[in-house]
PDB file of C-alpha atoms in Angstrom:
ATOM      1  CA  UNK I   1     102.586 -93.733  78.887  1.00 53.00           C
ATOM      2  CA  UNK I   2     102.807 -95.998  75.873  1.00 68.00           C
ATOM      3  CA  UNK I   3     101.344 -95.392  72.610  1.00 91.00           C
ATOM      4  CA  UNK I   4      97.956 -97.149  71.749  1.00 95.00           C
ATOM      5  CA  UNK I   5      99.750 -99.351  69.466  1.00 94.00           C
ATOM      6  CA  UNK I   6     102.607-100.385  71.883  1.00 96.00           C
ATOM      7  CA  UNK I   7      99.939-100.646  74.195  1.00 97.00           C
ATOM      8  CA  UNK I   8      97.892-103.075  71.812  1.00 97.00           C
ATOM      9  CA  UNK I   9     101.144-105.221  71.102  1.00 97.00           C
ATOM     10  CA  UNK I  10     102.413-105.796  74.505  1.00 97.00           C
ATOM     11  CA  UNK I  11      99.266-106.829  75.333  1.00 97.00           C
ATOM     12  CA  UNK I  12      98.207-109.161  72.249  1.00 95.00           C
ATOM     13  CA  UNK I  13     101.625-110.496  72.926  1.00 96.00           C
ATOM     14  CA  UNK I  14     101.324-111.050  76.231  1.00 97.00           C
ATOM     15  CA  UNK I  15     102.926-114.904  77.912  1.00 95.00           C
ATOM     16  CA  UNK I  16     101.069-116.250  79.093  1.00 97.00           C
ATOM     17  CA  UNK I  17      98.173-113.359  79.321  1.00 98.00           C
ATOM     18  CA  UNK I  18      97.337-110.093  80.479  1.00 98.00           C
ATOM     19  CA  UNK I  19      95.118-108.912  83.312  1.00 98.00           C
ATOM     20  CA  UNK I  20      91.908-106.350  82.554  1.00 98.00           C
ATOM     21  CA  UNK I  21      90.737-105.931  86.329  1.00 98.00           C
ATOM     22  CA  UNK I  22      89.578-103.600  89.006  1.00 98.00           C
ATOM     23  CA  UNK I  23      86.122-102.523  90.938  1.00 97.00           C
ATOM     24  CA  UNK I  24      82.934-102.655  89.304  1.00 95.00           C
ATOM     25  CA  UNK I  25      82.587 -99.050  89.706  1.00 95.00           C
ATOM     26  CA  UNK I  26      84.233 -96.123  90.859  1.00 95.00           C
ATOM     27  CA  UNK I  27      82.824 -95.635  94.594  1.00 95.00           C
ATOM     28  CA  UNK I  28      85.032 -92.911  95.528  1.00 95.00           C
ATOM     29  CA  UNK I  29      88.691 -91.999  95.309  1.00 96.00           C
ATOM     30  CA  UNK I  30      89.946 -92.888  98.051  1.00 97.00           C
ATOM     31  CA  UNK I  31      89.112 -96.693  97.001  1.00 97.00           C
ATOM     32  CA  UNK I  32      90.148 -96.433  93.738  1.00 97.00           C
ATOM     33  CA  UNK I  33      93.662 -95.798  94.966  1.00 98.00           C
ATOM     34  CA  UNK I  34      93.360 -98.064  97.227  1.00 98.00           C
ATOM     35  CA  UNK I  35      92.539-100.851  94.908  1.00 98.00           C
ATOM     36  CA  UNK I  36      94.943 -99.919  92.091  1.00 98.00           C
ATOM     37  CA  UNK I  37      97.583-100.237  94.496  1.00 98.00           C
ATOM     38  CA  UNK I  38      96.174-103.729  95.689  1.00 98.00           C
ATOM     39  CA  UNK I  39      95.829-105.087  91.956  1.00 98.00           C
ATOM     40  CA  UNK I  40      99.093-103.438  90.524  1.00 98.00           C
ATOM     41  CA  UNK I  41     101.395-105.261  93.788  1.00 98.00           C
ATOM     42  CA  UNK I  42      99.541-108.273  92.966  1.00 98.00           C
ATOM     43  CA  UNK I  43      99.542-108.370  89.030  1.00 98.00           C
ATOM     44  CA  UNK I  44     103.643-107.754  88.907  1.00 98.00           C
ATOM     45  CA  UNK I  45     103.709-109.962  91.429  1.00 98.00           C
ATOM     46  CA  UNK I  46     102.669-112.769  89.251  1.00 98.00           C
ATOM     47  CA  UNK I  47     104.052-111.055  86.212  1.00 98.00           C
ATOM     48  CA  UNK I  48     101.028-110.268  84.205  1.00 98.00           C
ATOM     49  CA  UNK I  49     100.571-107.173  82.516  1.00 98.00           C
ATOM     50  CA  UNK I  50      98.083-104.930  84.316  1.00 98.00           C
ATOM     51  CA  UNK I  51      95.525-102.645  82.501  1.00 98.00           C
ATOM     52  CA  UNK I  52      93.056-101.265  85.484  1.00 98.00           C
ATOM     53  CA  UNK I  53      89.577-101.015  85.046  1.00 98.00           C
ATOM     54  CA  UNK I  54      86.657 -99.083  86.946  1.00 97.00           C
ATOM     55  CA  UNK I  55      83.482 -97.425  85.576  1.00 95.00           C
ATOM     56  CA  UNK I  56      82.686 -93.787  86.412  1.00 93.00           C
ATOM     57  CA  UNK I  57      78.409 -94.307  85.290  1.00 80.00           C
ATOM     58  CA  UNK I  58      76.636 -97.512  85.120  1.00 67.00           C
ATOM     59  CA  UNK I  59      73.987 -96.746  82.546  1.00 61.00           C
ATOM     60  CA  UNK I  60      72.619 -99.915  82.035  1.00 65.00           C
ATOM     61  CA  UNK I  61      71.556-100.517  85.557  1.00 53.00           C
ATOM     62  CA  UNK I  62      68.675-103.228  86.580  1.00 55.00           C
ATOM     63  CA  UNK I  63      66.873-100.849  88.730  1.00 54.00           C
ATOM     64  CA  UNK I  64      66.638 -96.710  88.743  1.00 57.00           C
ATOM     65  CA  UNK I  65      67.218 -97.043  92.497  1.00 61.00           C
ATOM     66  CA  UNK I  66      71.214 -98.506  91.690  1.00 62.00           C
ATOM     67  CA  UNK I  67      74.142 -96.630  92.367  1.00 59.00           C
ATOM     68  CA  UNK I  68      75.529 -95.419  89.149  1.00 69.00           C
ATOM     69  CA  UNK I  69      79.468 -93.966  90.041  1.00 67.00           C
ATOM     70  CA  UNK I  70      80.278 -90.520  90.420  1.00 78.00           C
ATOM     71  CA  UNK I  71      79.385 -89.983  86.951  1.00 89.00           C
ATOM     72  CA  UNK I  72      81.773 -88.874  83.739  1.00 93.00           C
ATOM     73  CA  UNK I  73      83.114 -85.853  84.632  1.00 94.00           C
ATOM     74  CA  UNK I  74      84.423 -86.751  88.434  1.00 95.00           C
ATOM     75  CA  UNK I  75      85.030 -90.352  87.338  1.00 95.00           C
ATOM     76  CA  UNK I  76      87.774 -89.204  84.707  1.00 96.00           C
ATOM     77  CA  UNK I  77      89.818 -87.096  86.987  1.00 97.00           C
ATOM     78  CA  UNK I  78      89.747 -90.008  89.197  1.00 97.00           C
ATOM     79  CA  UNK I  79      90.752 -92.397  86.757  1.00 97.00           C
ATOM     80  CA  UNK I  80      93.810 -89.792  85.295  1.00 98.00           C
ATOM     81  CA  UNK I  81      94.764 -89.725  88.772  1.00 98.00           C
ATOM     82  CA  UNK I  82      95.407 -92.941  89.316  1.00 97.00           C
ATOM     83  CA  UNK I  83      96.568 -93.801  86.091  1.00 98.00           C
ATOM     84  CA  UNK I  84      99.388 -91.388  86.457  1.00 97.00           C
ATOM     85  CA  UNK I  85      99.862 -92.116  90.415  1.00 97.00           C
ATOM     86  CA  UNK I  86     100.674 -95.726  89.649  1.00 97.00           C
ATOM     87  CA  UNK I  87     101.354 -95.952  85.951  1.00 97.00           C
ATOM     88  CA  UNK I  88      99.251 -98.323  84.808  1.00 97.00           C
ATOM     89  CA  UNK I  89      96.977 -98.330  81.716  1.00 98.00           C
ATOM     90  CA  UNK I  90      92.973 -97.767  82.247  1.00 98.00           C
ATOM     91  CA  UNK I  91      89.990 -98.956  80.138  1.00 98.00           C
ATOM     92  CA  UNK I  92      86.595 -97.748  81.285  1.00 98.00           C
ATOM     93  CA  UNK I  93      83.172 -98.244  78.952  1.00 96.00           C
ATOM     94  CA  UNK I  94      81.378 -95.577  77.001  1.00 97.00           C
ATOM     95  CA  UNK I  95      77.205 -95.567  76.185  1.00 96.00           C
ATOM     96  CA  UNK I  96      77.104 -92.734  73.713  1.00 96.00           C
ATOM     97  CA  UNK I  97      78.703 -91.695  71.119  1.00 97.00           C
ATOM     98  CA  UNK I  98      79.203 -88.156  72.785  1.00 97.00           C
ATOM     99  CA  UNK I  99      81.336 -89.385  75.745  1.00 97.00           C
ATOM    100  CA  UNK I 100      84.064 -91.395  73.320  1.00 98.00           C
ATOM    101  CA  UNK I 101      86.236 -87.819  73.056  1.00 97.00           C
ATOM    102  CA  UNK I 102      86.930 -87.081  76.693  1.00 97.00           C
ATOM    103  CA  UNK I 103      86.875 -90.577  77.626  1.00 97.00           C
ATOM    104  CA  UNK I 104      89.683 -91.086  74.620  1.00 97.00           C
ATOM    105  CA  UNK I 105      91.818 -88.416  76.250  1.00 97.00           C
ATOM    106  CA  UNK I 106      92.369 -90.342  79.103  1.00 98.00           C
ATOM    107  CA  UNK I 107      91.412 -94.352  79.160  1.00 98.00           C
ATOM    108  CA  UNK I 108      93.753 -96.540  76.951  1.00 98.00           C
ATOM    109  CA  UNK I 109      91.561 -98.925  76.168  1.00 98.00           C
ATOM    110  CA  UNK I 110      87.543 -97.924  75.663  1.00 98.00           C
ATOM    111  CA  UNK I 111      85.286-100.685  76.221  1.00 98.00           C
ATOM    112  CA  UNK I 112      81.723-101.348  74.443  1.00 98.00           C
ATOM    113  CA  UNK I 113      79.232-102.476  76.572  1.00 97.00           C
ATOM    114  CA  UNK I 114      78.132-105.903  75.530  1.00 96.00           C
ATOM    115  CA  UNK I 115      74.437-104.127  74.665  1.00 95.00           C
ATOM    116  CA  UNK I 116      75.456-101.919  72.603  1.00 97.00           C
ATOM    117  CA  UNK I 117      78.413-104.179  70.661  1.00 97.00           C
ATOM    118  CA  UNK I 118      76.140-103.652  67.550  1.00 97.00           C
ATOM    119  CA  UNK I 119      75.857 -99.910  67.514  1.00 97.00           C
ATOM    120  CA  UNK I 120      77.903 -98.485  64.388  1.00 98.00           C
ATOM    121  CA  UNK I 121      77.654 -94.851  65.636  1.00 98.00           C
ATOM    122  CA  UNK I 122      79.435 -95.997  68.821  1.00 98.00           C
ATOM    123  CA  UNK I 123      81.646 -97.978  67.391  1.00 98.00           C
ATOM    124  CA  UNK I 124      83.129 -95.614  65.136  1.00 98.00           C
ATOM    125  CA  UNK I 125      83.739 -92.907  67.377  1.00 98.00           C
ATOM    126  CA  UNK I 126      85.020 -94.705  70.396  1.00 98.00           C
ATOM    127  CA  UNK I 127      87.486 -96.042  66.727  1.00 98.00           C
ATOM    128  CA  UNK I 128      88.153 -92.623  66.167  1.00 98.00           C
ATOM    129  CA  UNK I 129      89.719 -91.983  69.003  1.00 98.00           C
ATOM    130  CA  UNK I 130      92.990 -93.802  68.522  1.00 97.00           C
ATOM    131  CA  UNK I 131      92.594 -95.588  71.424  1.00 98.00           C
ATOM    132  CA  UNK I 132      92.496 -99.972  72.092  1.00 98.00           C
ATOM    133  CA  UNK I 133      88.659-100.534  71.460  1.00 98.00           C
ATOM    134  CA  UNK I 134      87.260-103.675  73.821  1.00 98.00           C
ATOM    135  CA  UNK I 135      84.053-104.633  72.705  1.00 98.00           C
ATOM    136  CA  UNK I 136      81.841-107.261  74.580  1.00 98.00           C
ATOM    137  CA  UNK I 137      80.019-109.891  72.775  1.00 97.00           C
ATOM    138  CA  UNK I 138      76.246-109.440  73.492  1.00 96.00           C
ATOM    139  CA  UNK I 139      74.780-111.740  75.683  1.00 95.00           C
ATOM    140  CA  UNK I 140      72.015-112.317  72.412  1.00 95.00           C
ATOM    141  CA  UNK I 141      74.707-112.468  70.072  1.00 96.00           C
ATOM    142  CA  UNK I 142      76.705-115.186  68.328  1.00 96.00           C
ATOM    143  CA  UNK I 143      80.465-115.297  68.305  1.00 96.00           C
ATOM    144  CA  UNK I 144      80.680-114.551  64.175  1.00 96.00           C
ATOM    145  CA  UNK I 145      78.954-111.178  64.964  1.00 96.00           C
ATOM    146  CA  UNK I 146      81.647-109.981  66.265  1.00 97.00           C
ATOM    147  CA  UNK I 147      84.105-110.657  63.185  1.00 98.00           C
ATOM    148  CA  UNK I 148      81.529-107.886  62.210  1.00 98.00           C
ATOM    149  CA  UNK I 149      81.717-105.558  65.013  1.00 98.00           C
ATOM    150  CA  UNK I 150      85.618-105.505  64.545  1.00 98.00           C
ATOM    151  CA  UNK I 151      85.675-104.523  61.344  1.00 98.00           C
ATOM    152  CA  UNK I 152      83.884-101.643  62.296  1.00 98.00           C
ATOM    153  CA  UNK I 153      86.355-100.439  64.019  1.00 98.00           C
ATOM    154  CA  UNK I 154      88.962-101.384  61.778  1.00 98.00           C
ATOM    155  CA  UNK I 155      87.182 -99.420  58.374  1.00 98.00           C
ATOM    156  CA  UNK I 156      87.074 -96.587  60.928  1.00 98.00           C
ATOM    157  CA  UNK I 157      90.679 -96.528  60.798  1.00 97.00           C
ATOM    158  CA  UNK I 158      91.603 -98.208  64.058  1.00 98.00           C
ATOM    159  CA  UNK I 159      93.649-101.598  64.166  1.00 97.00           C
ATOM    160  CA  UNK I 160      93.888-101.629  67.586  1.00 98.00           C
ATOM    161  CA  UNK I 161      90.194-103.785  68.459  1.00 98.00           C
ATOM    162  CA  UNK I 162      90.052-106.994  71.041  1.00 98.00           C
ATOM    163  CA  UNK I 163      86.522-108.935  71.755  1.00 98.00           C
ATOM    164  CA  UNK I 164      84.840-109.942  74.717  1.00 98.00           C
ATOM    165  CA  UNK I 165      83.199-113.180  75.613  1.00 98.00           C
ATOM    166  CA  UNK I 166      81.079-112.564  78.519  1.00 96.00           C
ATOM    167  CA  UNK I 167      78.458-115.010  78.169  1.00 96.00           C
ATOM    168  CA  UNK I 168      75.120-115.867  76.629  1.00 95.00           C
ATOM    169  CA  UNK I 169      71.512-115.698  77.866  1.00 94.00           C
ATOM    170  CA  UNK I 170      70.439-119.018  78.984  1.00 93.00           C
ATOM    171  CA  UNK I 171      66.293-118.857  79.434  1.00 90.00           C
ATOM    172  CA  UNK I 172      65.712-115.607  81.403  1.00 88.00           C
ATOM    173  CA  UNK I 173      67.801-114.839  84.250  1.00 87.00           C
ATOM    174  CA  UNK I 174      70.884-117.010  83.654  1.00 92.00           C
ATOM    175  CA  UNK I 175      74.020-116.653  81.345  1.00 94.00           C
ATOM    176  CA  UNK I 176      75.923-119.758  80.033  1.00 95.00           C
ATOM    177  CA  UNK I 177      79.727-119.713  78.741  1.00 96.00           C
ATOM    178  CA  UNK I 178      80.370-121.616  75.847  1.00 96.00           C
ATOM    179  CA  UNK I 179      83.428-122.558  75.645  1.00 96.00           C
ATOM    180  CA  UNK I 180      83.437-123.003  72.132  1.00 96.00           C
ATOM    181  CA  UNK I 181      83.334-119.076  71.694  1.00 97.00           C
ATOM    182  CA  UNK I 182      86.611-118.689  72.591  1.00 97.00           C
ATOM    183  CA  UNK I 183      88.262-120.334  69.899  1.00 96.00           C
ATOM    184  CA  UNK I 184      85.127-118.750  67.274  1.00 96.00           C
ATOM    185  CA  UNK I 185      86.078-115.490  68.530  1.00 97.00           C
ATOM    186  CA  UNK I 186      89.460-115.956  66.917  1.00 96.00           C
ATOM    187  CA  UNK I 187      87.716-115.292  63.695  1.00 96.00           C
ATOM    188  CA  UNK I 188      87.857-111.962  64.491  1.00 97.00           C
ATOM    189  CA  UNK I 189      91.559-111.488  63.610  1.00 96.00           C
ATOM    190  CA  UNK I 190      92.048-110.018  67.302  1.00 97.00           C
ATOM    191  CA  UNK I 191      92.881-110.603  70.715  1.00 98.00           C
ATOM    192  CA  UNK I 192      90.169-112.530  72.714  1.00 98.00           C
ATOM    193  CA  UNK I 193      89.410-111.683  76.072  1.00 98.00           C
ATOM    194  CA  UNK I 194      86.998-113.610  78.902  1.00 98.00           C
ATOM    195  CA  UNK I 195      85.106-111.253  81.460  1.00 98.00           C
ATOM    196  CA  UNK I 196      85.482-114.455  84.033  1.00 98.00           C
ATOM    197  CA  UNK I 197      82.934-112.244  86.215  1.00 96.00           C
ATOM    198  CA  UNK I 198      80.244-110.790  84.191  1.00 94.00           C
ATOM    199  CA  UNK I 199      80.014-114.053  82.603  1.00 94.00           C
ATOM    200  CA  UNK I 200      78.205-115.463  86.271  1.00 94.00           C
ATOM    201  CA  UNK I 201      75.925-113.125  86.638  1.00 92.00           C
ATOM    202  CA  UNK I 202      71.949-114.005  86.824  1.00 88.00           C
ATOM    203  CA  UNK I 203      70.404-110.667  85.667  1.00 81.00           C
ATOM    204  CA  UNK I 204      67.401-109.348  87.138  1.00 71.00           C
ATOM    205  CA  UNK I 205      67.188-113.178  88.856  1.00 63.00           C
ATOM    206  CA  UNK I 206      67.299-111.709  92.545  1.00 67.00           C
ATOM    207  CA  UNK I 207      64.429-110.145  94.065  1.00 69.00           C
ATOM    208  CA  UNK I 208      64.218-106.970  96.376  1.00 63.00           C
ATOM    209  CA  UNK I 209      62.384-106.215  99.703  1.00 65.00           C
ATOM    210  CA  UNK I 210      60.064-103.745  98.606  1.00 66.00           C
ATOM    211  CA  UNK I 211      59.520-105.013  94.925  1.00 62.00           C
ATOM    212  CA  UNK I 212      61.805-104.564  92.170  1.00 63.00           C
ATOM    213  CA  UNK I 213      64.879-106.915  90.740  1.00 60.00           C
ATOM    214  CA  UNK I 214      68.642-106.877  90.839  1.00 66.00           C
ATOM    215  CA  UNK I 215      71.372-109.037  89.388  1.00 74.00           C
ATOM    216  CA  UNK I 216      72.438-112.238  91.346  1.00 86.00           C
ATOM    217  CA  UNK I 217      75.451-114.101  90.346  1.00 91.00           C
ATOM    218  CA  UNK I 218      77.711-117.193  91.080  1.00 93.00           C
ATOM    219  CA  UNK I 219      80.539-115.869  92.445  1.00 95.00           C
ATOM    220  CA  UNK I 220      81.998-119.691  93.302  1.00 97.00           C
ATOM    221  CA  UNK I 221      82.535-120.889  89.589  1.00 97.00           C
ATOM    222  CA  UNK I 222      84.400-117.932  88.647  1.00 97.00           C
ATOM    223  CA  UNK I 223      87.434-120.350  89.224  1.00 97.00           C
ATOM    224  CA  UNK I 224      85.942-122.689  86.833  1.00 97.00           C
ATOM    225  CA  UNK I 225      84.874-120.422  84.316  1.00 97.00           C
ATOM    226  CA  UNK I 226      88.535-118.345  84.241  1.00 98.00           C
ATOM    227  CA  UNK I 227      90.556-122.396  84.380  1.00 98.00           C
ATOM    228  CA  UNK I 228      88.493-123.268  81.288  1.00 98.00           C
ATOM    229  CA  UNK I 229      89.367-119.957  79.481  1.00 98.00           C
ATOM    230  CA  UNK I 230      93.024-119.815  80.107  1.00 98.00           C
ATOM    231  CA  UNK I 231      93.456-123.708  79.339  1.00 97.00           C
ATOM    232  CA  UNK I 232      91.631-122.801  76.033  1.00 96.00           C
ATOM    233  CA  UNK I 233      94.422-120.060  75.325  1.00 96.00           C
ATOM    234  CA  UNK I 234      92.601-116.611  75.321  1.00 98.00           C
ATOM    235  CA  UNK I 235      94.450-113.707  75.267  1.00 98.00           C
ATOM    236  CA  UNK I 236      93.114-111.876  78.108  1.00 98.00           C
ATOM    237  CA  UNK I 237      91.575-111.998  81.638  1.00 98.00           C
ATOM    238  CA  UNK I 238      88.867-109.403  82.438  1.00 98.00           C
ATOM    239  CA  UNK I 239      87.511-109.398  86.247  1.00 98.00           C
ATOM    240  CA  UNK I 240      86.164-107.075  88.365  1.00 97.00           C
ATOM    241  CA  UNK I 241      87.563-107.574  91.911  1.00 98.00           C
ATOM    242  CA  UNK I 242      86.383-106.151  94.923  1.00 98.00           C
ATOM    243  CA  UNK I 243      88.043-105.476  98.553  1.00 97.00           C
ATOM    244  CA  UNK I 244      84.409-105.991 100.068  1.00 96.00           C
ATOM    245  CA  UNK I 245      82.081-107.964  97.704  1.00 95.00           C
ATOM    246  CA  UNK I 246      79.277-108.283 100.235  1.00 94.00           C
ATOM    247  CA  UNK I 247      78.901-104.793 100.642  1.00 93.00           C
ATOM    248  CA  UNK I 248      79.738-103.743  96.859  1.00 92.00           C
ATOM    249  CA  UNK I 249      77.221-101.097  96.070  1.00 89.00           C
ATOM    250  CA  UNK I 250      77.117-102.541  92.646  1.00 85.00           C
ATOM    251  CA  UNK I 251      77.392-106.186  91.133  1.00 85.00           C
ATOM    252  CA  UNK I 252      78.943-107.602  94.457  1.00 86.00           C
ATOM    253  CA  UNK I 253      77.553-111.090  93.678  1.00 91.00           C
ATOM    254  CA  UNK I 254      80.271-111.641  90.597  1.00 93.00           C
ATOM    255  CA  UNK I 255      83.243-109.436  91.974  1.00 95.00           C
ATOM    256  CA  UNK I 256      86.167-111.915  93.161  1.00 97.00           C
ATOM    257  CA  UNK I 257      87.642-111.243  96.639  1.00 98.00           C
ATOM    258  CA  UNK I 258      90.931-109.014  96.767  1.00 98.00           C
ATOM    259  CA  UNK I 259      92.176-110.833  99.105  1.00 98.00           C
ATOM    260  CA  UNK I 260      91.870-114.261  96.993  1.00 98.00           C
ATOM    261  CA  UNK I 261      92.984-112.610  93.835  1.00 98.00           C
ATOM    262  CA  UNK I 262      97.240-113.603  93.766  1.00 98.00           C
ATOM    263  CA  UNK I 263      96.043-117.317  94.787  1.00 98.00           C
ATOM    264  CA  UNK I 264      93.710-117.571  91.533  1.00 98.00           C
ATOM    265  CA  UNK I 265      95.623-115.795  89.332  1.00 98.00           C
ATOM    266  CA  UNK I 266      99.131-118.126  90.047  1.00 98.00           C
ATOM    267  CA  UNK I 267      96.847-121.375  89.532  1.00 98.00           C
ATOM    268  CA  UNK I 268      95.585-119.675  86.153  1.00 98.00           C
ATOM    269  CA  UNK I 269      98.956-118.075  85.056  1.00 98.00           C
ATOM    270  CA  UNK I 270     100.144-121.989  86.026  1.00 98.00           C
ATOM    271  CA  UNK I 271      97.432-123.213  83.682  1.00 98.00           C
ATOM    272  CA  UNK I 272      98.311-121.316  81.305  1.00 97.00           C
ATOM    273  CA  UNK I 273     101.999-122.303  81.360  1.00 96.00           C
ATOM    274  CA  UNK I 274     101.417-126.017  80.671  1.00 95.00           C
ATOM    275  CA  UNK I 275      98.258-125.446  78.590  1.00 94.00           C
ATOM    276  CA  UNK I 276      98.815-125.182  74.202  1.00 86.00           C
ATOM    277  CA  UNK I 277      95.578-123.793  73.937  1.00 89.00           C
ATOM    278  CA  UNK I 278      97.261-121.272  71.691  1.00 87.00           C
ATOM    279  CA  UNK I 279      98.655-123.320  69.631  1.00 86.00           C
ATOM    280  CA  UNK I 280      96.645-124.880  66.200  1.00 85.00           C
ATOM    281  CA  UNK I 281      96.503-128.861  66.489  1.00 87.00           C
ATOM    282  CA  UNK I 282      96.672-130.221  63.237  1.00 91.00           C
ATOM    283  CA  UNK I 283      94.086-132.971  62.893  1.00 93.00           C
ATOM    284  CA  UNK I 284      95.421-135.728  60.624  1.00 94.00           C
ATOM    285  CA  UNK I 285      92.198-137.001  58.761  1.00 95.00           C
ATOM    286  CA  UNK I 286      94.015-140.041  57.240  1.00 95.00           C
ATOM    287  CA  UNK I 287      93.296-143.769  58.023  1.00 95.00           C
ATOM    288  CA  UNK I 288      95.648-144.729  60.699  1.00 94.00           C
ATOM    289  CA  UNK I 289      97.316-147.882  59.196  1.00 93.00           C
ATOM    290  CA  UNK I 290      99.081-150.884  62.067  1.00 88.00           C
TER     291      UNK I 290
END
């Protein structure tokens, strides 16, 4: 497996861009492997680099009552199994500090929860780990916080940092992606990534039989909201892709059909193609003369 530097350059480098996708969470092995096989055939397929992504706890759950994964001790062997089975890359997120070393020792790329995008202690040692850190812009936050929350990781002594856009709180149980933030995020000095999925969700905006709240989500616009971000020119698509949304234990509202993901992804990498969202226009500010 590649270095985390090789790693970070292929994938900052990546024409048009590169793929962060996989389950929500890790329901069991047998459909991890399943999926990674799904996701890999389908990624080369439409030659975008792959890095696959599941989570092995959900910490930051609506309810108590959710299913959380297998937790971090089963979820890594998965994960180094079927990272080495198909030879792809993994990122997977970290909540505390105290899980950044074993999680290092096997994910490539360590993600920051969007909550937590502000916490120094967790920012420096999932840093210190050598590894690609992700780190998701908080739904509260605004895009130049996150020129700060990369240099974290950078005075930690880790170059290798991307950012996140995964959408902003929009009254109480709706999110809203600017599109603006994509180009703001540049500021950073990294590669930008948009969580096309996360970004839909309506959190705690669905009731339960019984009492409590879950997450909803718009599932449909997750065409519109990945289009807008490729023709903008990020760097990076992160989705969360599911072989059964409906009966996804955990965020099934915002996880895009596996069996619809090679027709959306050859309309984006398309986009993409014709797109010069990645390029700087020069606006000429002088008075335009007959």
């Amino acid at each position: 497996m590649e270095s985390s530097a090789q790693l970070f350059n292929q994938l900052k480098t990546a024409d048009p861009f590169f793929l962060l996708a996989g389950p929500n969470v890790i329901e069991s092995e047998e459909h991890i492997f399943r999926m990674a096989k799904h996701i890999k055939t389908i990624a080369s397929k439409v030659g975008l680099p792959l890095v696959f992504k599941s989570s092995f706890d959900k910490a930051n759950r609506t309810s108590s009552k959710s299913f959380r994964g297998p937790g971090m001790v089963e979820g890594l062997k998965i994960l180094e199994k079927v990272k080495l089975a198909y030879d792809i890359p993994i990122v997977t997120d970290v909540h505390e500090t105290i899980q950044c070393e074993a999680v290092g020792r096997v994910a490539d790329i360590i993600q920051i929860p969007a909550f937590l995008c502000r916490q120094t202690d967790l920012l420096v040692a999932a840093a210190k780990t050598g590894k690609i850190v992700n780190i998701k812009k908080g739904q509260f936050c605004a895009p130049s916080v996150m020129v700060n929350s990369a240099e974290k990781i950078r005075l930690a002594g880790n170059p290798n940092v991307m950012v996140c856009e995964r959408g902003t709180m929009f009254g109480y149980n709706d999110l809203i992606v600017d599109p603006r933030n994509f180009e703001w995020m540049r500021e950073a000095n990294s590669p930008v990534v948009a969580d096309v999925t996360h970004a839909l969700q309506q959190p705690a905006g669905k009731k339960l039989d019984g009492g409590g709240v879950a997450s909803g989500g718009l599932r449909e616009l997750i065409p519109c909201i990945a289009r807008t971000a490729v023709a903008v020119g990020v760097d990076g698509i992160f989705m969360e892709v599911h072989d059964d949304p409906l009966n996804a234990p955990v965020d099934g509202p915002t996880q895009w059909p596996l069996r619809n993901l090679e027709e959306l992804l050859e309309e984006l990498v398309a986009i993409a193609r014709v797109s010069k969202g990645k390029q700087h226009l020069n606006i000429d500010l002088t008075p335009f003369r007959d």
